[in-house]
Coordinates of C-alpha atoms and ligand atoms in Angstrom, one line a residue:
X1 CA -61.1 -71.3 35.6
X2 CA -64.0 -70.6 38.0
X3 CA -63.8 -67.0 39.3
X4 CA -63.5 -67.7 43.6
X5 CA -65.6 -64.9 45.0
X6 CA -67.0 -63.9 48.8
X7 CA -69.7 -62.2 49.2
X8 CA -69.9 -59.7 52.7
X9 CA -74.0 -59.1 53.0
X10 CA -75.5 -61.9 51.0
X11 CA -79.0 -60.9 52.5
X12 CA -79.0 -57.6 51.6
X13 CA -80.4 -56.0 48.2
X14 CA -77.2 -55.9 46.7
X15 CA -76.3 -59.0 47.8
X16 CA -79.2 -60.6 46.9
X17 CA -78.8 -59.6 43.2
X18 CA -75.5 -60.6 43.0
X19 CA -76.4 -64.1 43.3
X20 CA -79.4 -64.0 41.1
X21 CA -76.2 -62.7 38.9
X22 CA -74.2 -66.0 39.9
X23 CA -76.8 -68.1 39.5
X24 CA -77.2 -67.0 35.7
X25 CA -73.3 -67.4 35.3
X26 CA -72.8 -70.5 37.2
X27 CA -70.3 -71.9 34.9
X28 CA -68.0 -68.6 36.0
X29 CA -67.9 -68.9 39.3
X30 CA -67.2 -70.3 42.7
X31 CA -68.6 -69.0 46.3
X32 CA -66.2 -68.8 48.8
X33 CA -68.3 -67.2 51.6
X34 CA -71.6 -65.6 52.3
X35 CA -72.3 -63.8 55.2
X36 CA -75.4 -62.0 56.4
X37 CA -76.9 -60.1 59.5
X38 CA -80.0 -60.9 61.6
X39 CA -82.3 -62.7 58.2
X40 CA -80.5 -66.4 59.1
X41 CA -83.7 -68.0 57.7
X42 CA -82.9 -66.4 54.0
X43 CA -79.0 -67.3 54.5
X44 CA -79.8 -70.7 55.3
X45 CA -81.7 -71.1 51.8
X46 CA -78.3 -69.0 49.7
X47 CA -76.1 -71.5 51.3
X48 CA -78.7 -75.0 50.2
X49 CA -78.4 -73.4 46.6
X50 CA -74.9 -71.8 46.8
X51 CA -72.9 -74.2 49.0
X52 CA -70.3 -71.8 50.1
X53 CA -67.4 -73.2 52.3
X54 CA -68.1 -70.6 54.7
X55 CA -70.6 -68.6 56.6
X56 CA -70.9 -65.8 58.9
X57 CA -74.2 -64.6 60.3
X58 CA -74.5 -62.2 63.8
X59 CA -76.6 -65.7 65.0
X60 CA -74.1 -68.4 64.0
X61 CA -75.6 -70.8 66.0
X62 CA -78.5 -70.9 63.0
X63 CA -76.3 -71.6 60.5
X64 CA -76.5 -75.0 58.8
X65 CA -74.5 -76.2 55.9
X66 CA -71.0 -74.3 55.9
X67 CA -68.3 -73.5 58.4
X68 CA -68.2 -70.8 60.2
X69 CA -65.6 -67.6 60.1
X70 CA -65.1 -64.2 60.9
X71 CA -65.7 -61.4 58.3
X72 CA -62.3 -60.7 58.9
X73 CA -61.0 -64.5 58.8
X74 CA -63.2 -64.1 55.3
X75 CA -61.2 -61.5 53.8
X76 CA -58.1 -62.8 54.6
X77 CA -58.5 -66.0 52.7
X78 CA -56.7 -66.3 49.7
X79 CA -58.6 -68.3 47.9
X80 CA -60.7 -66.0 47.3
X81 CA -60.2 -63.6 43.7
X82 CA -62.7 -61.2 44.7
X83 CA -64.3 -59.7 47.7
X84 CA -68.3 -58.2 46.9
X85 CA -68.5 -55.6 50.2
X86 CA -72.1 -55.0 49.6
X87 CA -72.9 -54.5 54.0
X88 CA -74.1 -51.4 54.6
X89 CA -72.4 -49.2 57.5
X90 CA -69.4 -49.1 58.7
X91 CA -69.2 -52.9 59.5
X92 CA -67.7 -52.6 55.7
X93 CA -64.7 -51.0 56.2
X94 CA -62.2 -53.0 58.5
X95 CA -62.9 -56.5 56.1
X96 CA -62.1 -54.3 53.1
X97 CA -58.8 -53.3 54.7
X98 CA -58.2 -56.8 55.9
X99 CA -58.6 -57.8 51.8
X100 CA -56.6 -55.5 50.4
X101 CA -53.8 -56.2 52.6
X102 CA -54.1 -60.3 51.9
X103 CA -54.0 -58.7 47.9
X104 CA -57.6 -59.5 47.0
X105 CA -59.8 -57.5 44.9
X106 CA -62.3 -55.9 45.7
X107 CA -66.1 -55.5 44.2
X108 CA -67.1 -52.3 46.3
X109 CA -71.2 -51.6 47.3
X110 CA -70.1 -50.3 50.7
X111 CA -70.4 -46.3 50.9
X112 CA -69.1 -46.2 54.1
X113 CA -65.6 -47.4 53.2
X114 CA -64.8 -44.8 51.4
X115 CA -66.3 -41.7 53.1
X116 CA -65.2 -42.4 56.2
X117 CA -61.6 -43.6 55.2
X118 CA -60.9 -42.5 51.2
X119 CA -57.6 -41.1 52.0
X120 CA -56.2 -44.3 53.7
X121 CA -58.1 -46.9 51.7
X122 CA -57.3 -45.6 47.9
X123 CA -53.4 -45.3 48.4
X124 CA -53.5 -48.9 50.4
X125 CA -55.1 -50.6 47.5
X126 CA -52.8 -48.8 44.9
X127 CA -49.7 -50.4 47.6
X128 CA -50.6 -53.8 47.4
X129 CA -51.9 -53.7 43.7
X130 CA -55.6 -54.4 44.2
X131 CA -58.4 -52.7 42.4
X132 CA -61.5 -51.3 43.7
X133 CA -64.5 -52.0 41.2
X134 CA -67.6 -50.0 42.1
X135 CA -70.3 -51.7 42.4
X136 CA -72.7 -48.2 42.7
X137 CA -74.6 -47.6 39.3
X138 CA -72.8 -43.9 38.6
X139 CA -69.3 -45.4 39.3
X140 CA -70.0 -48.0 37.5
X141 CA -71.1 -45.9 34.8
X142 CA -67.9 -43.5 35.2
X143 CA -65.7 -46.3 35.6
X144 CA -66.8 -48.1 32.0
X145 CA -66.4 -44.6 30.0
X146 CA -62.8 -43.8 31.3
X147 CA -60.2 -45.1 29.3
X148 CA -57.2 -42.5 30.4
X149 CA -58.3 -41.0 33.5
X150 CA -55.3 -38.2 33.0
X151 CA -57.5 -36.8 29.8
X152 CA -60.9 -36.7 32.0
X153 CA -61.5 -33.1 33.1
X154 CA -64.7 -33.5 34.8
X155 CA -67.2 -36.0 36.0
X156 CA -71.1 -35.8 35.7
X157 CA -73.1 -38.0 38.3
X158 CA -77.0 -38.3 37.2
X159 CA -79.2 -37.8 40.4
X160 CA -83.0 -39.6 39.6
X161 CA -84.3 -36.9 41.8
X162 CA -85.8 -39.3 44.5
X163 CA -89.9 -39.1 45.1
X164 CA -89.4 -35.4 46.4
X165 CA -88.0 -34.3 42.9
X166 CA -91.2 -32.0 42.0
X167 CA -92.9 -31.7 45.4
X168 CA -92.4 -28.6 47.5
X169 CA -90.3 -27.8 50.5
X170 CA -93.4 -27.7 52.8
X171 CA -94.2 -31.1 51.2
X172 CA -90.9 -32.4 52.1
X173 CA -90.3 -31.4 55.4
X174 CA -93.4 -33.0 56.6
X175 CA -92.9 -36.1 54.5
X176 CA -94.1 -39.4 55.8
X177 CA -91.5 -42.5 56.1
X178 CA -93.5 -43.8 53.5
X179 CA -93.5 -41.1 51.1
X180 CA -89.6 -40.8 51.9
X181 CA -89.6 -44.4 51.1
X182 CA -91.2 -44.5 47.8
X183 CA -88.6 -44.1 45.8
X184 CA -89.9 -44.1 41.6
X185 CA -87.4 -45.6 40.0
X186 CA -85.2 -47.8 42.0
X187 CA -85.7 -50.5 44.7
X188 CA -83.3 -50.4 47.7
X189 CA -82.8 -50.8 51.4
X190 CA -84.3 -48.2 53.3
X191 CA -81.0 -46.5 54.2
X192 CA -80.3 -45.3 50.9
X193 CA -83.9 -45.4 50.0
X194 CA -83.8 -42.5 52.5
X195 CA -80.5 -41.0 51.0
X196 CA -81.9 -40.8 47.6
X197 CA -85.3 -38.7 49.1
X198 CA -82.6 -36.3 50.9
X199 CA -79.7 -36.6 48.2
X200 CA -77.7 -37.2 50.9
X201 CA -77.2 -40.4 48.7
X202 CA -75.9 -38.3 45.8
X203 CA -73.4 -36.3 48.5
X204 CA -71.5 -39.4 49.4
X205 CA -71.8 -40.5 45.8
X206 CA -69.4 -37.2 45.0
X207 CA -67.3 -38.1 47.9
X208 CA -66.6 -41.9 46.9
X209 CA -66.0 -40.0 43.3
X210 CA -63.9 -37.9 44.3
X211 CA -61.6 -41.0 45.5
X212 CA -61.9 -43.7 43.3
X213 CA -61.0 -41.3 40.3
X214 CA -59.2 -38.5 42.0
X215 CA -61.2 -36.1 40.9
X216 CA -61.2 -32.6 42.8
X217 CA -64.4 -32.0 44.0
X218 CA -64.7 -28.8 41.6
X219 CA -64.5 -31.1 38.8
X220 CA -67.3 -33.1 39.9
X221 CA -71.1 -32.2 38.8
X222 CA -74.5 -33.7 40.0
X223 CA -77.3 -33.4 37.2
X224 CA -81.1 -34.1 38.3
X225 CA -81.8 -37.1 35.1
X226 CA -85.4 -38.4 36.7
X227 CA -85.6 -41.2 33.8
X228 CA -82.3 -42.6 35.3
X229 CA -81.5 -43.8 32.2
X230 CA -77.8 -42.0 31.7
X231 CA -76.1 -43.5 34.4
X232 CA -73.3 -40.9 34.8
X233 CA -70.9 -39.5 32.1
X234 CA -67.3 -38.2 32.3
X235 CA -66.2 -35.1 30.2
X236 CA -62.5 -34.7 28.6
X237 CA -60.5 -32.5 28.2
X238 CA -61.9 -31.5 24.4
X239 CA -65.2 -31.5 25.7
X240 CA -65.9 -34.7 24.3
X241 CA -69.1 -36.4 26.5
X242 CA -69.3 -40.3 27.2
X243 CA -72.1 -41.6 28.9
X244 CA -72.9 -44.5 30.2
X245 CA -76.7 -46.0 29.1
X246 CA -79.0 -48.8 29.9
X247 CA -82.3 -49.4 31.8
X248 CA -82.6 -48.9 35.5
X249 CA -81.1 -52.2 36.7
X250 CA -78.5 -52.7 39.7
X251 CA -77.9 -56.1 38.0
X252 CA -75.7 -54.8 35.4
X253 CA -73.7 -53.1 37.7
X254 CA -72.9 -56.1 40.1
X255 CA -72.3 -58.1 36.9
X256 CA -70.1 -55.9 35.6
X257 CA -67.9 -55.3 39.0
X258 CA -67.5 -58.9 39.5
X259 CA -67.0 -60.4 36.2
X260 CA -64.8 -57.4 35.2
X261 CA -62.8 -57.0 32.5
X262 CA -64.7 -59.9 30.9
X263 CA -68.7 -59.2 29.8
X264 CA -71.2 -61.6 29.9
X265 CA -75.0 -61.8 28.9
X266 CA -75.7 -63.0 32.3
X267 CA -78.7 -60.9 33.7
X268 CA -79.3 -58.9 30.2
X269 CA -82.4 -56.8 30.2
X270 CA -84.6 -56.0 27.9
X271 CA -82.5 -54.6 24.4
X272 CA -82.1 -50.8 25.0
X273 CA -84.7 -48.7 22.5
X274 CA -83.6 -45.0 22.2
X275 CA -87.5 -44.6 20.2
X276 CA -88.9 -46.2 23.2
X277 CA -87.3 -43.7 25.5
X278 CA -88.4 -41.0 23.2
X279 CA -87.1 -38.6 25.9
X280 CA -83.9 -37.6 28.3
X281 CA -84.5 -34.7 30.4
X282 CA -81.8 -32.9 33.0
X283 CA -81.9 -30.5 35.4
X284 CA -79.7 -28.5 38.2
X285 CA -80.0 -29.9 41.6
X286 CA -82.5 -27.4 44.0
X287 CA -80.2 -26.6 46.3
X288 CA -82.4 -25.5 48.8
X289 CA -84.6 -28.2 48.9
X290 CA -81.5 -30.7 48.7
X291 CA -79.4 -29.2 51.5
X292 CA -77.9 -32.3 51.9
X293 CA -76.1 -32.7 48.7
X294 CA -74.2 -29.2 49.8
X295 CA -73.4 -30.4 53.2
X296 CA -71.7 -33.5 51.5
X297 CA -70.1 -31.2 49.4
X298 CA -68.9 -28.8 51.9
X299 CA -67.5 -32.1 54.4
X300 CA -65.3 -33.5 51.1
X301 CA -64.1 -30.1 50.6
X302 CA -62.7 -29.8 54.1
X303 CA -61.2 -33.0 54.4
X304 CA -59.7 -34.9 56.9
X305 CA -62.9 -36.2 60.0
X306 CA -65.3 -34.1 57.9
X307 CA -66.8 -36.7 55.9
X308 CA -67.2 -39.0 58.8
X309 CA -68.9 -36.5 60.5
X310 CA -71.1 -36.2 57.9
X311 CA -71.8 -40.0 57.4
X312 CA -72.2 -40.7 61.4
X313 CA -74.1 -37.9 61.6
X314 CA -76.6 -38.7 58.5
X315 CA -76.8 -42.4 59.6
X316 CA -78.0 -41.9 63.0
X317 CA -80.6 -39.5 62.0
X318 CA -82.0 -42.3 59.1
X319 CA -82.4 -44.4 61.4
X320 CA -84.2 -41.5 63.8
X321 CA -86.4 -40.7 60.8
X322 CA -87.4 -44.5 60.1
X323 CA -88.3 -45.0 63.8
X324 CA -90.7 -42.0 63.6
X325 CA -88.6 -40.2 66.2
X326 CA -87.8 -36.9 64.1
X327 CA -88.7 -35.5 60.6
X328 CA -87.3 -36.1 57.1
X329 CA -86.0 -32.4 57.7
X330 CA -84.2 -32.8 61.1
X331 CA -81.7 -35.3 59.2
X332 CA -80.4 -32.3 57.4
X333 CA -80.5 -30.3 60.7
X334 CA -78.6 -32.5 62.5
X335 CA -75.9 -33.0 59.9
X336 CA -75.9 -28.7 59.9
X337 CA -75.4 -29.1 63.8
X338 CA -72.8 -31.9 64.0
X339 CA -71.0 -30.2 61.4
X340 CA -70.6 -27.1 62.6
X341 CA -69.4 -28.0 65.9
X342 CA -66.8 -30.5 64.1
X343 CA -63.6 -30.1 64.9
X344 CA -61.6 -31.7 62.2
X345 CA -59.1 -33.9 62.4
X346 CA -56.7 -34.2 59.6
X347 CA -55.4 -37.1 58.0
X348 CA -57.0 -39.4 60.9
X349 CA -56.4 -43.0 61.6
X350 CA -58.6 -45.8 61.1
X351 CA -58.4 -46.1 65.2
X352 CA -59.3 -42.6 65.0
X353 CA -62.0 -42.6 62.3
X354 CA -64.1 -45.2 64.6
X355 CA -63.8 -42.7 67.5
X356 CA -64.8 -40.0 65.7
X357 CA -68.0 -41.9 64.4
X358 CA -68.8 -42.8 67.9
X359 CA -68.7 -39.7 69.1
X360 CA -70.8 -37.9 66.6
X361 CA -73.1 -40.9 67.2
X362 CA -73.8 -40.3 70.4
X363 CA -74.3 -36.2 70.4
X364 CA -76.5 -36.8 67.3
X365 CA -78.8 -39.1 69.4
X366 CA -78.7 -36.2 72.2
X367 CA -79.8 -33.8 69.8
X368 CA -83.0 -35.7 68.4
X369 CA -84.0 -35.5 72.3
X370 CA -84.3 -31.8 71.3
X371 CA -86.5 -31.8 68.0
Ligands
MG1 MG1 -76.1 -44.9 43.1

């Protein structure tokens, strides 16, 4: 039986991969629906090779080859076994609801759906009986060591360190968007190319932790590994370490998360060589330097509209930073600012969560005015 699978952001890096993925384990699987943003031109060629029934694009109008439907008439279609949310935003998180109430499962490259709305989605999926699969390489990681999550007493998320790893503060405050963009060991959007210079990328990474294995945030540790080579490790309760190895590749990842529990060969790369790596180093997060990565902290520990504070807030000023308007720095400022002025909201809805994001949104934008 051919796996039926969707995938939300079939353009995008993740997505992208995750076909190259299907395409190696064709025999395994059946598209359902791509759907992409503005790049119509790339879509147009995934759905000549792919033949999906259905498409969505923001431009439907050049879209040739498959019928058209709504992300949300996407997710809930039936057919479908498995849902891959690999858009990036907030777009992400109403389709993921929509699927997890129709019962599907979910492959899960969206950070957004999580942060902003951990507390509703985690309990909904456990309600209708659908899992969550992380897509991300450190869940992943964490999510193949666990066997009894009630014996795990702590989690360890590897950081690479980003390209800012061993350059100054001075350095990094007055950081180019290409400096901030060349990332040394993985290649991503710029979003969380961004992230990873910041660590903001490592922040969330706690806070989507923290729900998918309901972890307390205490019990959740970021080590600087620049070889990215130990994905993430969980620690039980004996003090007994498992890790999670390979070589830096998001295809093993996707591949696991949508073909899981089964393993494949699929996308293998190159056998693993402990000789060859001669050499694992770790080291504590600066925490000066990576401000971020306490702010992310700080917003999970609070709770409640915290965390989508911290997301709106982060995102607007990414994009601010990759249009040149304000420095790497002043995404970390504003995130500071918004925070501070927060007033939380506990347990909000998702009506309320969107309303909350606007509205950090739009003081962030007033603040870059003053940088
Ligand atoms: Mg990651």
């Amino acid at each position: 039986m051919k796996r039926k699978i969707s995938i939300l952001g079939s353009t995008g890096s993740i997505g992208r991969q995750a076909l190259e993925v299907i395409e190696k384990l064709n025999d395994k699987f059946e598209i359902i629906a791509l759907t992409g943003g503005s790049n119509t031109e790339l879509l147009n060629e995934q759905i000549k090779k792919f033949s999906p029934k259905y498409a969505y694009a923001a431009n439907y109008k050049d879209i040739t080859g498959a019928e058209y439907a709504t992300l949300e008439e996407i997710c809930s279609n039936k057919e479908n076994d498995i849902i891959l949310v690999a858009v990036s935003g907030r777009i992400g998180l109403k389709p993921t609801i929509t699927a997890i109430k129709n019962g599907i499962n979910i492959a899960l490259a969206n950070k957004e759906t999580l942060v902003m709305a951990g507390d509703i989605v985690m309990p909904m999926a456990k309600e209708y009986g659908v899992k969550i699969i992380p897509v991300d390489s450190e869940h992943c990681a964490i999510h193949q060591c666990i066997k009894d999550i009630a014996q795990v007493d702590k989690l360890i998320i590897t950081a690479s360190g980003g390209p800012f790893l061993h350059k100054t503060i001075d350095e990094m405050k007055n950081a180019t968007v290409d400096q901030a963009l060349a990332h040394p060991r993985w290649n991503m959007g710029k979003k969380i190319t961004v992230d990873s210079a910041t660590l903001m990328n490592k922040g969330l990474e706690v806070i989507e932790a923290h729900h998918l294995f309901n972890m307390p945030y205490d019990k959740i540790e970021v080590v600087v590994h620049p070889q990215s080579i130990v994905h993430s490790a969980i620690e039980y309760v004996d003090g007994s370490v498992i890790a999670q190895l390979g070589l830096p590749s998001m295809h093993i990842p996707i591949q696991y998360a949508i073909t899981y529990p089964d393993r494949f060969e699929g996308i293998k790369s190159k056998s693993f060589s402990f000789s060859q790596i001669a050499r694992l180093d770790f080291e504590e997060p600066d925490w000066d330097k990576f401000k971020a990565l306490k702010l992310a902290y700080d917003a999970g520990k609070t709770e409640g509209s915290a965390t989508v504070c911290l997301n709106a807030a982060n995102e607007e000023a990414v994009f601010a930073f990759l249009k040149g308007k304000i420095k790497l720095f002043d995404i970390i400022n504003t995130v500071e600012a918004m925070m501070e002025k927060h007033d939380v909201v506990k347990n909000p809805s998702i009506e309320e969560i969107f309303c909350i994001d606007e509205e950090i949104r739009a003081k962030s934008r007033e603040l870059f005015l003053k940088f």
